[in-house]
Amino acid sequence: MQKRYRLKRRNDFRRVFRTGTSVANRQFVLYVYDRGNDEPMRVGVSVSRKVGNAVTRNRIRRLIKEVVRRWVDSLPNGVDLIIIARAPAAKMDYHQVKSSLRHVFSRAKLLSKPVVSEKERGGSG
């Protein structure tokens, strides 16, 4: 994921948690904060130690970032997002993570354009 799409600063995370809205399913919690400008959306990912060891947490983080990276064109500008992985996410593969995130993002009404799958785009997967 490119730097301009990353949410990194502690104050930015705090703002999203305090003033944003949240949507959740069994595997993920999504916090959404509308900055009200036309800058690119930014994403922060949080995976607690309760989810698993460092290897498991990093694997989940990579899967989440890859799914969101493919959806960047479909997501609105001027939005900060925080995705928190819950314990059941540790046992999921890429396609399950993608499906679960699609569910959470659609509940938050964030997918403005339909997400095109890799097969429709002509890629492998």
Short mmCIF file of N, CA, C and O in Angstrom, two decimals:
data_model
loop_
_atom_site.label_atom_id
_atom_site.label_comp_id
_atom_site.label_asym_id
_atom_site.label_seq_id
_atom_site.Cartn_x
_atom_site.Cartn_y
_atom_site.Cartn_z
N MET A 1 0.85 -1.18 0.00
CA MET A 1 0.00 0.00 0.00
C MET A 1 0.89 1.24 0.00
O MET A 1 1.85 1.31 0.76
N GLN A 2 0.58 2.19 -0.85
CA GLN A 2 1.39 3.40 -0.97
C GLN A 2 1.29 4.27 0.29
O GLN A 2 0.28 4.24 1.00
N LYS A 3 2.33 5.06 0.53
CA LYS A 3 2.40 5.88 1.73
C LYS A 3 1.22 6.84 1.87
O LYS A 3 0.74 7.08 2.97
N ARG A 4 0.78 7.39 0.76
CA ARG A 4 -0.29 8.40 0.85
C ARG A 4 -1.61 7.80 1.31
O ARG A 4 -2.51 8.53 1.71
N TYR A 5 -1.73 6.49 1.28
CA TYR A 5 -2.96 5.82 1.73
C TYR A 5 -2.85 5.29 3.16
O TYR A 5 -3.75 4.62 3.62
N ARG A 6 -1.76 5.58 3.85
CA ARG A 6 -1.56 5.05 5.20
C ARG A 6 -1.97 6.04 6.26
O ARG A 6 -1.68 7.23 6.17
N LEU A 7 -2.58 5.55 7.29
CA LEU A 7 -2.92 6.33 8.48
C LEU A 7 -1.92 5.89 9.54
O LEU A 7 -1.92 4.74 9.95
N LYS A 8 -1.05 6.80 9.99
CA LYS A 8 0.04 6.39 10.86
C LYS A 8 0.09 7.13 12.20
O LYS A 8 0.44 6.54 13.20
N ARG A 9 -0.23 8.42 12.20
CA ARG A 9 -0.03 9.22 13.41
C ARG A 9 -1.05 8.89 14.49
O ARG A 9 -2.22 8.64 14.21
N ARG A 10 -0.58 8.92 15.72
CA ARG A 10 -1.42 8.61 16.87
C ARG A 10 -2.65 9.53 16.94
O ARG A 10 -3.75 9.09 17.23
N ASN A 11 -2.45 10.82 16.67
CA ASN A 11 -3.57 11.77 16.73
C ASN A 11 -4.62 11.46 15.67
O ASN A 11 -5.82 11.65 15.91
N ASP A 12 -4.19 11.00 14.50
CA ASP A 12 -5.14 10.63 13.46
C ASP A 12 -5.97 9.42 13.90
O ASP A 12 -7.18 9.38 13.70
N PHE A 13 -5.32 8.43 14.50
CA PHE A 13 -6.04 7.27 15.01
C PHE A 13 -7.05 7.69 16.08
O PHE A 13 -8.20 7.26 16.06
N ARG A 14 -6.60 8.56 16.99
CA ARG A 14 -7.50 9.03 18.06
C ARG A 14 -8.73 9.73 17.50
O ARG A 14 -9.84 9.52 17.96
N ARG A 15 -8.52 10.60 16.50
CA ARG A 15 -9.63 11.34 15.91
C ARG A 15 -10.65 10.38 15.30
O ARG A 15 -11.86 10.56 15.46
N VAL A 16 -10.17 9.37 14.59
CA VAL A 16 -11.08 8.41 13.96
C VAL A 16 -11.86 7.65 15.03
O VAL A 16 -13.07 7.46 14.91
N PHE A 17 -11.18 7.21 16.09
CA PHE A 17 -11.87 6.47 17.15
C PHE A 17 -12.90 7.32 17.88
O PHE A 17 -14.00 6.87 18.19
N ARG A 18 -12.55 8.58 18.16
CA ARG A 18 -13.45 9.44 18.94
C ARG A 18 -14.64 9.96 18.15
O ARG A 18 -15.75 10.01 18.66
N THR A 19 -14.41 10.39 16.91
CA THR A 19 -15.48 11.07 16.18
C THR A 19 -16.03 10.27 15.00
O THR A 19 -17.02 10.68 14.41
N GLY A 20 -15.40 9.15 14.69
CA GLY A 20 -15.86 8.35 13.55
C GLY A 20 -17.01 7.43 13.94
O GLY A 20 -17.35 7.29 15.11
N THR A 21 -17.58 6.82 12.93
CA THR A 21 -18.63 5.83 13.16
C THR A 21 -18.04 4.44 12.96
O THR A 21 -17.06 4.27 12.24
N SER A 22 -18.66 3.45 13.57
CA SER A 22 -18.11 2.09 13.46
C SER A 22 -19.16 1.13 12.92
O SER A 22 -20.35 1.29 13.16
N VAL A 23 -18.67 0.16 12.19
CA VAL A 23 -19.48 -0.93 11.64
C VAL A 23 -18.68 -2.20 11.89
O VAL A 23 -17.45 -2.19 11.77
N ALA A 24 -19.36 -3.28 12.22
CA ALA A 24 -18.61 -4.50 12.54
C ALA A 24 -19.33 -5.74 12.05
O ALA A 24 -20.54 -5.74 11.82
N ASN A 25 -18.54 -6.78 11.87
CA ASN A 25 -19.08 -8.12 11.72
C ASN A 25 -18.26 -9.01 12.65
O ASN A 25 -17.52 -8.51 13.50
N ARG A 26 -18.34 -10.31 12.49
CA ARG A 26 -17.68 -11.21 13.42
C ARG A 26 -16.15 -11.12 13.35
O ARG A 26 -15.47 -11.33 14.34
N GLN A 27 -15.61 -10.80 12.18
CA GLN A 27 -14.16 -10.84 11.99
C GLN A 27 -13.48 -9.47 12.06
O GLN A 27 -12.30 -9.39 12.40
N PHE A 28 -14.20 -8.41 11.69
CA PHE A 28 -13.57 -7.09 11.59
C PHE A 28 -14.46 -5.99 12.15
O PHE A 28 -15.68 -6.08 12.12
N VAL A 29 -13.81 -4.93 12.65
CA VAL A 29 -14.48 -3.69 13.03
C VAL A 29 -13.91 -2.62 12.12
O VAL A 29 -12.70 -2.53 11.94
N LEU A 30 -14.78 -1.79 11.56
CA LEU A 30 -14.35 -0.72 10.67
C LEU A 30 -14.80 0.62 11.25
O LEU A 30 -15.99 0.84 11.49
N TYR A 31 -13.83 1.49 11.52
CA TYR A 31 -14.13 2.86 11.94
C TYR A 31 -13.95 3.77 10.74
O TYR A 31 -12.96 3.66 10.02
N VAL A 32 -14.90 4.69 10.55
CA VAL A 32 -14.90 5.59 9.40
C VAL A 32 -15.03 7.02 9.90
O VAL A 32 -15.91 7.35 10.68
N TYR A 33 -14.12 7.87 9.43
CA TYR A 33 -14.17 9.30 9.75
C TYR A 33 -14.06 10.08 8.45
O TYR A 33 -13.11 9.91 7.69
N ASP A 34 -15.05 10.93 8.18
CA ASP A 34 -15.05 11.75 6.96
C ASP A 34 -14.34 13.07 7.25
O ASP A 34 -14.82 13.88 8.04
N ARG A 35 -13.18 13.27 6.61
CA ARG A 35 -12.41 14.50 6.79
C ARG A 35 -13.03 15.68 6.07
O ARG A 35 -12.73 16.82 6.35
N GLY A 36 -13.86 15.41 5.08
CA GLY A 36 -14.53 16.49 4.38
C GLY A 36 -13.67 17.20 3.36
O GLY A 36 -13.95 18.33 2.99
N ASN A 37 -12.61 16.58 2.89
CA ASN A 37 -11.79 17.19 1.85
C ASN A 37 -11.66 16.20 0.70
O ASN A 37 -12.27 15.13 0.71
N ASP A 38 -10.87 16.56 -0.29
CA ASP A 38 -10.77 15.71 -1.48
C ASP A 38 -9.42 15.00 -1.58
O ASP A 38 -9.02 14.57 -2.63
N GLU A 39 -8.73 14.89 -0.43
CA GLU A 39 -7.47 14.15 -0.40
C GLU A 39 -7.76 12.66 -0.47
O GLU A 39 -8.87 12.22 -0.19
N PRO A 40 -6.76 11.85 -0.82
CA PRO A 40 -6.99 10.40 -0.90
C PRO A 40 -7.39 9.83 0.46
O PRO A 40 -7.01 10.36 1.51
N MET A 41 -8.14 8.74 0.43
CA MET A 41 -8.51 8.08 1.67
C MET A 41 -7.27 7.47 2.31
O MET A 41 -6.28 7.19 1.64
N ARG A 42 -7.30 7.32 3.64
CA ARG A 42 -6.18 6.73 4.37
C ARG A 42 -6.69 5.58 5.22
O ARG A 42 -7.82 5.62 5.73
N VAL A 43 -5.86 4.56 5.37
CA VAL A 43 -6.26 3.35 6.10
C VAL A 43 -5.23 3.01 7.16
O VAL A 43 -4.03 3.04 6.91
N GLY A 44 -5.73 2.68 8.34
CA GLY A 44 -4.90 2.15 9.42
C GLY A 44 -5.41 0.76 9.77
O GLY A 44 -6.62 0.52 9.74
N VAL A 45 -4.50 -0.13 10.09
CA VAL A 45 -4.87 -1.51 10.42
C VAL A 45 -4.36 -1.81 11.82
O VAL A 45 -3.20 -1.54 12.14
N SER A 46 -5.22 -2.40 12.64
CA SER A 46 -4.85 -2.76 13.99
C SER A 46 -5.19 -4.22 14.24
O SER A 46 -6.31 -4.65 13.98
N VAL A 47 -4.20 -4.98 14.72
CA VAL A 47 -4.42 -6.39 15.04
C VAL A 47 -3.86 -6.60 16.45
O VAL A 47 -2.65 -6.50 16.67
N SER A 48 -4.72 -6.93 17.38
CA SER A 48 -4.35 -7.08 18.77
C SER A 48 -3.55 -8.36 19.02
O SER A 48 -3.62 -9.32 18.25
N ARG A 49 -2.82 -8.39 20.13
CA ARG A 49 -2.08 -9.60 20.50
C ARG A 49 -3.01 -10.75 20.82
O ARG A 49 -2.59 -11.91 20.79
N LYS A 50 -4.24 -10.44 21.15
CA LYS A 50 -5.23 -11.49 21.44
C LYS A 50 -5.51 -12.35 20.21
O LYS A 50 -5.98 -13.47 20.34
N VAL A 51 -5.25 -11.81 19.03
CA VAL A 51 -5.54 -12.51 17.78
C VAL A 51 -4.53 -13.63 17.54
O VAL A 51 -4.89 -14.67 16.99
N GLY A 52 -3.28 -13.44 17.93
CA GLY A 52 -2.28 -14.48 17.71
C GLY A 52 -0.88 -13.93 17.90
O GLY A 52 -0.69 -12.79 18.33
N ASN A 53 0.10 -14.76 17.55
CA ASN A 53 1.48 -14.33 17.70
C ASN A 53 1.84 -13.35 16.57
O ASN A 53 1.02 -13.04 15.71
N ALA A 54 3.09 -12.88 16.57
CA ALA A 54 3.50 -11.84 15.62
C ALA A 54 3.36 -12.30 14.18
O ALA A 54 2.96 -11.51 13.30
N VAL A 55 3.68 -13.54 13.90
CA VAL A 55 3.56 -14.06 12.54
C VAL A 55 2.12 -14.01 12.06
O VAL A 55 1.82 -13.55 10.96
N THR A 56 1.20 -14.45 12.91
CA THR A 56 -0.22 -14.44 12.57
C THR A 56 -0.73 -13.02 12.38
O THR A 56 -1.44 -12.72 11.42
N ARG A 57 -0.36 -12.13 13.29
CA ARG A 57 -0.82 -10.73 13.20
C ARG A 57 -0.32 -10.07 11.93
O ARG A 57 -1.07 -9.37 11.24
N ASN A 58 0.95 -10.28 11.59
CA ASN A 58 1.49 -9.68 10.37
C ASN A 58 0.84 -10.26 9.12
O ASN A 58 0.61 -9.54 8.15
N ARG A 59 0.53 -11.54 9.12
CA ARG A 59 -0.14 -12.17 7.98
C ARG A 59 -1.52 -11.55 7.76
O ARG A 59 -1.89 -11.19 6.64
N ILE A 60 -2.27 -11.37 8.85
CA ILE A 60 -3.60 -10.75 8.75
C ILE A 60 -3.46 -9.32 8.24
O ILE A 60 -4.21 -8.88 7.37
N ARG A 61 -2.50 -8.59 8.77
CA ARG A 61 -2.27 -7.21 8.35
C ARG A 61 -1.97 -7.13 6.85
O ARG A 61 -2.51 -6.29 6.14
N ARG A 62 -1.13 -8.03 6.37
CA ARG A 62 -0.79 -8.05 4.94
C ARG A 62 -2.01 -8.37 4.09
O ARG A 62 -2.22 -7.76 3.03
N LEU A 63 -2.83 -9.33 4.52
CA LEU A 63 -4.03 -9.68 3.76
C LEU A 63 -4.99 -8.50 3.67
O LEU A 63 -5.53 -8.19 2.61
N ILE A 64 -5.21 -7.84 4.81
CA ILE A 64 -6.13 -6.69 4.84
C ILE A 64 -5.62 -5.59 3.91
O ILE A 64 -6.38 -5.04 3.10
N LYS A 65 -4.34 -5.27 4.00
CA LYS A 65 -3.78 -4.20 3.17
C LYS A 65 -3.86 -4.54 1.68
O LYS A 65 -4.11 -3.67 0.86
N GLU A 66 -3.68 -5.80 1.34
CA GLU A 66 -3.75 -6.20 -0.06
C GLU A 66 -5.18 -6.05 -0.59
O GLU A 66 -5.39 -5.56 -1.70
N VAL A 67 -6.16 -6.45 0.20
CA VAL A 67 -7.56 -6.31 -0.23
C VAL A 67 -7.89 -4.84 -0.43
O VAL A 67 -8.45 -4.44 -1.45
N VAL A 68 -7.54 -4.01 0.54
CA VAL A 68 -7.85 -2.57 0.45
C VAL A 68 -7.08 -1.93 -0.70
O VAL A 68 -7.62 -1.07 -1.40
N ARG A 69 -5.85 -2.36 -0.93
CA ARG A 69 -5.06 -1.80 -2.04
C ARG A 69 -5.76 -2.02 -3.37
O ARG A 69 -5.78 -1.14 -4.23
N ARG A 70 -6.38 -3.17 -3.54
CA ARG A 70 -7.10 -3.45 -4.79
C ARG A 70 -8.40 -2.65 -4.91
O ARG A 70 -8.94 -2.53 -6.00
N TRP A 71 -8.91 -2.15 -3.80
CA TRP A 71 -10.17 -1.42 -3.79
C TRP A 71 -9.99 0.10 -3.78
O TRP A 71 -10.99 0.84 -3.73
N VAL A 72 -8.78 0.61 -3.80
CA VAL A 72 -8.52 2.05 -3.65
C VAL A 72 -9.37 2.88 -4.62
O VAL A 72 -9.91 3.91 -4.24
N ASP A 73 -9.50 2.43 -5.86
CA ASP A 73 -10.27 3.20 -6.84
C ASP A 73 -11.75 3.21 -6.54
O ASP A 73 -12.47 4.10 -6.98
N SER A 74 -12.24 2.25 -5.79
CA SER A 74 -13.67 2.15 -5.48
C SER A 74 -14.05 2.86 -4.19
O SER A 74 -15.23 3.00 -3.89
N LEU A 75 -13.06 3.28 -3.42
CA LEU A 75 -13.34 3.91 -2.13
C LEU A 75 -13.36 5.43 -2.27
O LEU A 75 -12.63 5.99 -3.08
N PRO A 76 -14.17 6.11 -1.45
CA PRO A 76 -14.30 7.57 -1.57
C PRO A 76 -13.06 8.30 -1.06
O PRO A 76 -12.33 7.80 -0.20
N ASN A 77 -12.82 9.49 -1.57
CA ASN A 77 -11.74 10.35 -1.10
C ASN A 77 -12.14 11.06 0.18
O ASN A 77 -13.33 11.18 0.48
N GLY A 78 -11.16 11.55 0.92
CA GLY A 78 -11.44 12.34 2.11
C GLY A 78 -11.94 11.55 3.29
O GLY A 78 -12.60 12.09 4.17
N VAL A 79 -11.61 10.26 3.34
CA VAL A 79 -12.09 9.40 4.42
C VAL A 79 -10.90 8.74 5.10
O VAL A 79 -9.96 8.30 4.44
N ASP A 80 -10.93 8.69 6.43
CA ASP A 80 -9.95 7.92 7.19
C ASP A 80 -10.63 6.65 7.68
O ASP A 80 -11.75 6.71 8.22
N LEU A 81 -9.96 5.52 7.51
CA LEU A 81 -10.52 4.23 7.92
C LEU A 81 -9.56 3.53 8.87
O LEU A 81 -8.35 3.60 8.69
N ILE A 82 -10.11 2.88 9.87
CA ILE A 82 -9.31 1.99 10.72
C ILE A 82 -10.00 0.64 10.69
O ILE A 82 -11.20 0.53 10.95
N ILE A 83 -9.23 -0.39 10.36
CA ILE A 83 -9.75 -1.75 10.33
C ILE A 83 -9.11 -2.51 11.49
O ILE A 83 -7.89 -2.58 11.59
N ILE A 84 -9.95 -3.04 12.36
CA ILE A 84 -9.48 -3.82 13.50
C ILE A 84 -9.86 -5.26 13.27
O ILE A 84 -11.04 -5.58 13.03
N ALA A 85 -8.87 -6.14 13.32
CA ALA A 85 -9.12 -7.57 13.13
C ALA A 85 -9.47 -8.21 14.46
O ALA A 85 -8.83 -7.95 15.48
N ARG A 86 -10.49 -9.05 14.45
CA ARG A 86 -10.87 -9.82 15.62
C ARG A 86 -10.29 -11.23 15.51
O ARG A 86 -9.81 -11.64 14.45
N ALA A 87 -10.37 -11.98 16.58
CA ALA A 87 -9.73 -13.31 16.66
C ALA A 87 -10.10 -14.26 15.52
O ALA A 87 -9.23 -14.97 15.01
N PRO A 88 -11.36 -14.34 15.07
CA PRO A 88 -11.68 -15.29 13.99
C PRO A 88 -10.94 -15.02 12.68
O PRO A 88 -10.81 -15.91 11.85
N ALA A 89 -10.42 -13.81 12.51
CA ALA A 89 -9.70 -13.47 11.28
C ALA A 89 -8.40 -14.26 11.15
O ALA A 89 -7.87 -14.42 10.05
N ALA A 90 -7.89 -14.78 12.26
CA ALA A 90 -6.62 -15.51 12.24
C ALA A 90 -6.70 -16.78 11.41
O ALA A 90 -5.70 -17.24 10.87
N LYS A 91 -7.89 -17.35 11.28
CA LYS A 91 -8.04 -18.62 10.56
C LYS A 91 -8.51 -18.44 9.12
O LYS A 91 -8.80 -19.42 8.44
N MET A 92 -8.57 -17.21 8.65
CA MET A 92 -9.12 -16.93 7.33
C MET A 92 -8.04 -16.88 6.26
O MET A 92 -6.92 -16.45 6.53
N ASP A 93 -8.41 -17.28 5.03
CA ASP A 93 -7.51 -17.12 3.89
C ASP A 93 -7.86 -15.81 3.17
O ASP A 93 -8.75 -15.08 3.59
N TYR A 94 -7.15 -15.54 2.08
CA TYR A 94 -7.33 -14.27 1.36
C TYR A 94 -8.77 -14.05 0.92
O TYR A 94 -9.33 -12.97 1.12
N HIS A 95 -9.39 -15.05 0.33
CA HIS A 95 -10.74 -14.88 -0.22
C HIS A 95 -11.77 -14.68 0.89
O HIS A 95 -12.74 -13.92 0.71
N GLN A 96 -11.58 -15.33 2.01
CA GLN A 96 -12.48 -15.13 3.14
C GLN A 96 -12.33 -13.72 3.72
O GLN A 96 -13.32 -13.08 4.07
N VAL A 97 -11.08 -13.25 3.82
CA VAL A 97 -10.84 -11.89 4.30
C VAL A 97 -11.49 -10.88 3.36
O VAL A 97 -12.17 -9.95 3.80
N LYS A 98 -11.32 -11.09 2.07
CA LYS A 98 -11.90 -10.20 1.07
C LYS A 98 -13.42 -10.16 1.18
O LYS A 98 -14.03 -9.09 1.17
N SER A 99 -14.04 -11.32 1.32
CA SER A 99 -15.50 -11.40 1.43
C SER A 99 -15.99 -10.71 2.71
O SER A 99 -16.96 -9.95 2.68
N SER A 100 -15.31 -10.95 3.81
CA SER A 100 -15.71 -10.35 5.08
C SER A 100 -15.53 -8.83 5.06
O SER A 100 -16.39 -8.09 5.53
N LEU A 101 -14.42 -8.37 4.48
CA LEU A 101 -14.21 -6.92 4.38
C LEU A 101 -15.22 -6.27 3.43
O LEU A 101 -15.69 -5.17 3.69
N ARG A 102 -15.55 -6.96 2.35
CA ARG A 102 -16.57 -6.43 1.44
C ARG A 102 -17.89 -6.24 2.18
O ARG A 102 -18.58 -5.24 2.00
N HIS A 103 -18.24 -7.21 3.05
CA HIS A 103 -19.46 -7.11 3.83
C HIS A 103 -19.43 -5.89 4.75
O HIS A 103 -20.39 -5.11 4.80
N VAL A 104 -18.33 -5.69 5.47
CA VAL A 104 -18.22 -4.55 6.39
C VAL A 104 -18.22 -3.23 5.63
O VAL A 104 -18.91 -2.28 6.02
N PHE A 105 -17.47 -3.16 4.53
CA PHE A 105 -17.41 -1.92 3.75
C PHE A 105 -18.77 -1.59 3.14
O PHE A 105 -19.14 -0.43 3.06
N SER A 106 -19.50 -2.60 2.70
CA SER A 106 -20.82 -2.32 2.12
C SER A 106 -21.81 -1.89 3.20
O SER A 106 -22.66 -1.04 2.96
N ARG A 107 -21.68 -2.44 4.41
CA ARG A 107 -22.54 -2.00 5.51
C ARG A 107 -22.26 -0.54 5.88
O ARG A 107 -23.16 0.18 6.29
N ALA A 108 -21.01 -0.12 5.70
CA ALA A 108 -20.63 1.27 5.97
C ALA A 108 -20.91 2.18 4.77
O ALA A 108 -20.62 3.37 4.82
N LYS A 109 -21.43 1.60 3.70
CA LYS A 109 -21.76 2.33 2.47
C LYS A 109 -20.53 3.05 1.90
O LYS A 109 -20.59 4.20 1.49
N LEU A 110 -19.40 2.33 1.85
CA LEU A 110 -18.16 2.91 1.36
C LEU A 110 -17.82 2.51 -0.06
O LEU A 110 -17.03 3.18 -0.71
N LEU A 111 -18.35 1.42 -0.54
CA LEU A 111 -18.01 0.96 -1.89
C LEU A 111 -18.89 1.68 -2.89
O LEU A 111 -19.99 1.24 -3.22
N SER A 112 -18.39 2.84 -3.37
CA SER A 112 -19.18 3.67 -4.27
C SER A 112 -19.32 3.03 -5.65
O SER A 112 -20.39 3.02 -6.24
N LYS A 113 -18.21 2.48 -6.15
CA LYS A 113 -18.24 1.80 -7.44
C LYS A 113 -18.15 0.30 -7.17
O LYS A 113 -17.53 -0.10 -6.19
N PRO A 114 -18.73 -0.53 -8.01
CA PRO A 114 -18.63 -1.96 -7.76
C PRO A 114 -17.18 -2.42 -7.84
O PRO A 114 -16.40 -1.96 -8.68
N VAL A 115 -16.83 -3.32 -6.94
CA VAL A 115 -15.47 -3.84 -6.90
C VAL A 115 -15.33 -4.90 -7.98
O VAL A 115 -16.10 -5.85 -8.04
N VAL A 116 -14.35 -4.71 -8.86
CA VAL A 116 -14.13 -5.65 -9.96
C VAL A 116 -13.18 -6.73 -9.49
O VAL A 116 -12.12 -6.44 -8.93
N SER A 117 -13.55 -7.98 -9.70
CA SER A 117 -12.70 -9.08 -9.27
C SER A 117 -11.51 -9.21 -10.20
O SER A 117 -11.49 -8.69 -11.30
N GLU A 118 -10.51 -9.98 -9.74
CA GLU A 118 -9.29 -10.17 -10.53
C GLU A 118 -9.61 -10.90 -11.84
O GLU A 118 -9.02 -10.63 -12.87
N LYS A 119 -10.54 -11.86 -11.79
CA LYS A 119 -10.87 -12.63 -12.99
C LYS A 119 -11.50 -11.73 -14.05
O LYS A 119 -11.19 -11.82 -15.22
N GLU A 120 -12.39 -10.82 -13.61
CA GLU A 120 -13.03 -9.91 -14.55
C GLU A 120 -12.03 -8.91 -15.13
O GLU A 120 -12.15 -8.46 -16.25
N ARG A 121 -11.02 -8.56 -14.30
CA ARG A 121 -10.01 -7.60 -14.73
C ARG A 121 -9.00 -8.24 -15.66
O ARG A 121 -8.27 -7.57 -16.35
N GLY A 122 -8.95 -9.58 -15.64
CA GLY A 122 -8.03 -10.27 -16.53
C GLY A 122 -6.76 -10.72 -15.84
O GLY A 122 -5.84 -11.21 -16.47
N GLY A 123 -6.72 -10.56 -14.49
CA GLY A 123 -5.54 -10.97 -13.75
C GLY A 123 -5.67 -12.41 -13.27
O GLY A 123 -6.65 -13.09 -13.51
N SER A 124 -4.66 -12.88 -12.58
CA SER A 124 -4.72 -14.23 -12.06
C SER A 124 -5.34 -14.19 -10.67
O SER A 124 -5.15 -13.26 -9.91
N GLY A 125 -6.06 -15.22 -10.30
CA GLY A 125 -6.58 -15.26 -8.94
C GLY A 125 -7.97 -15.60 -8.94
O GLY A 125 -8.83 -15.57 -8.28
#
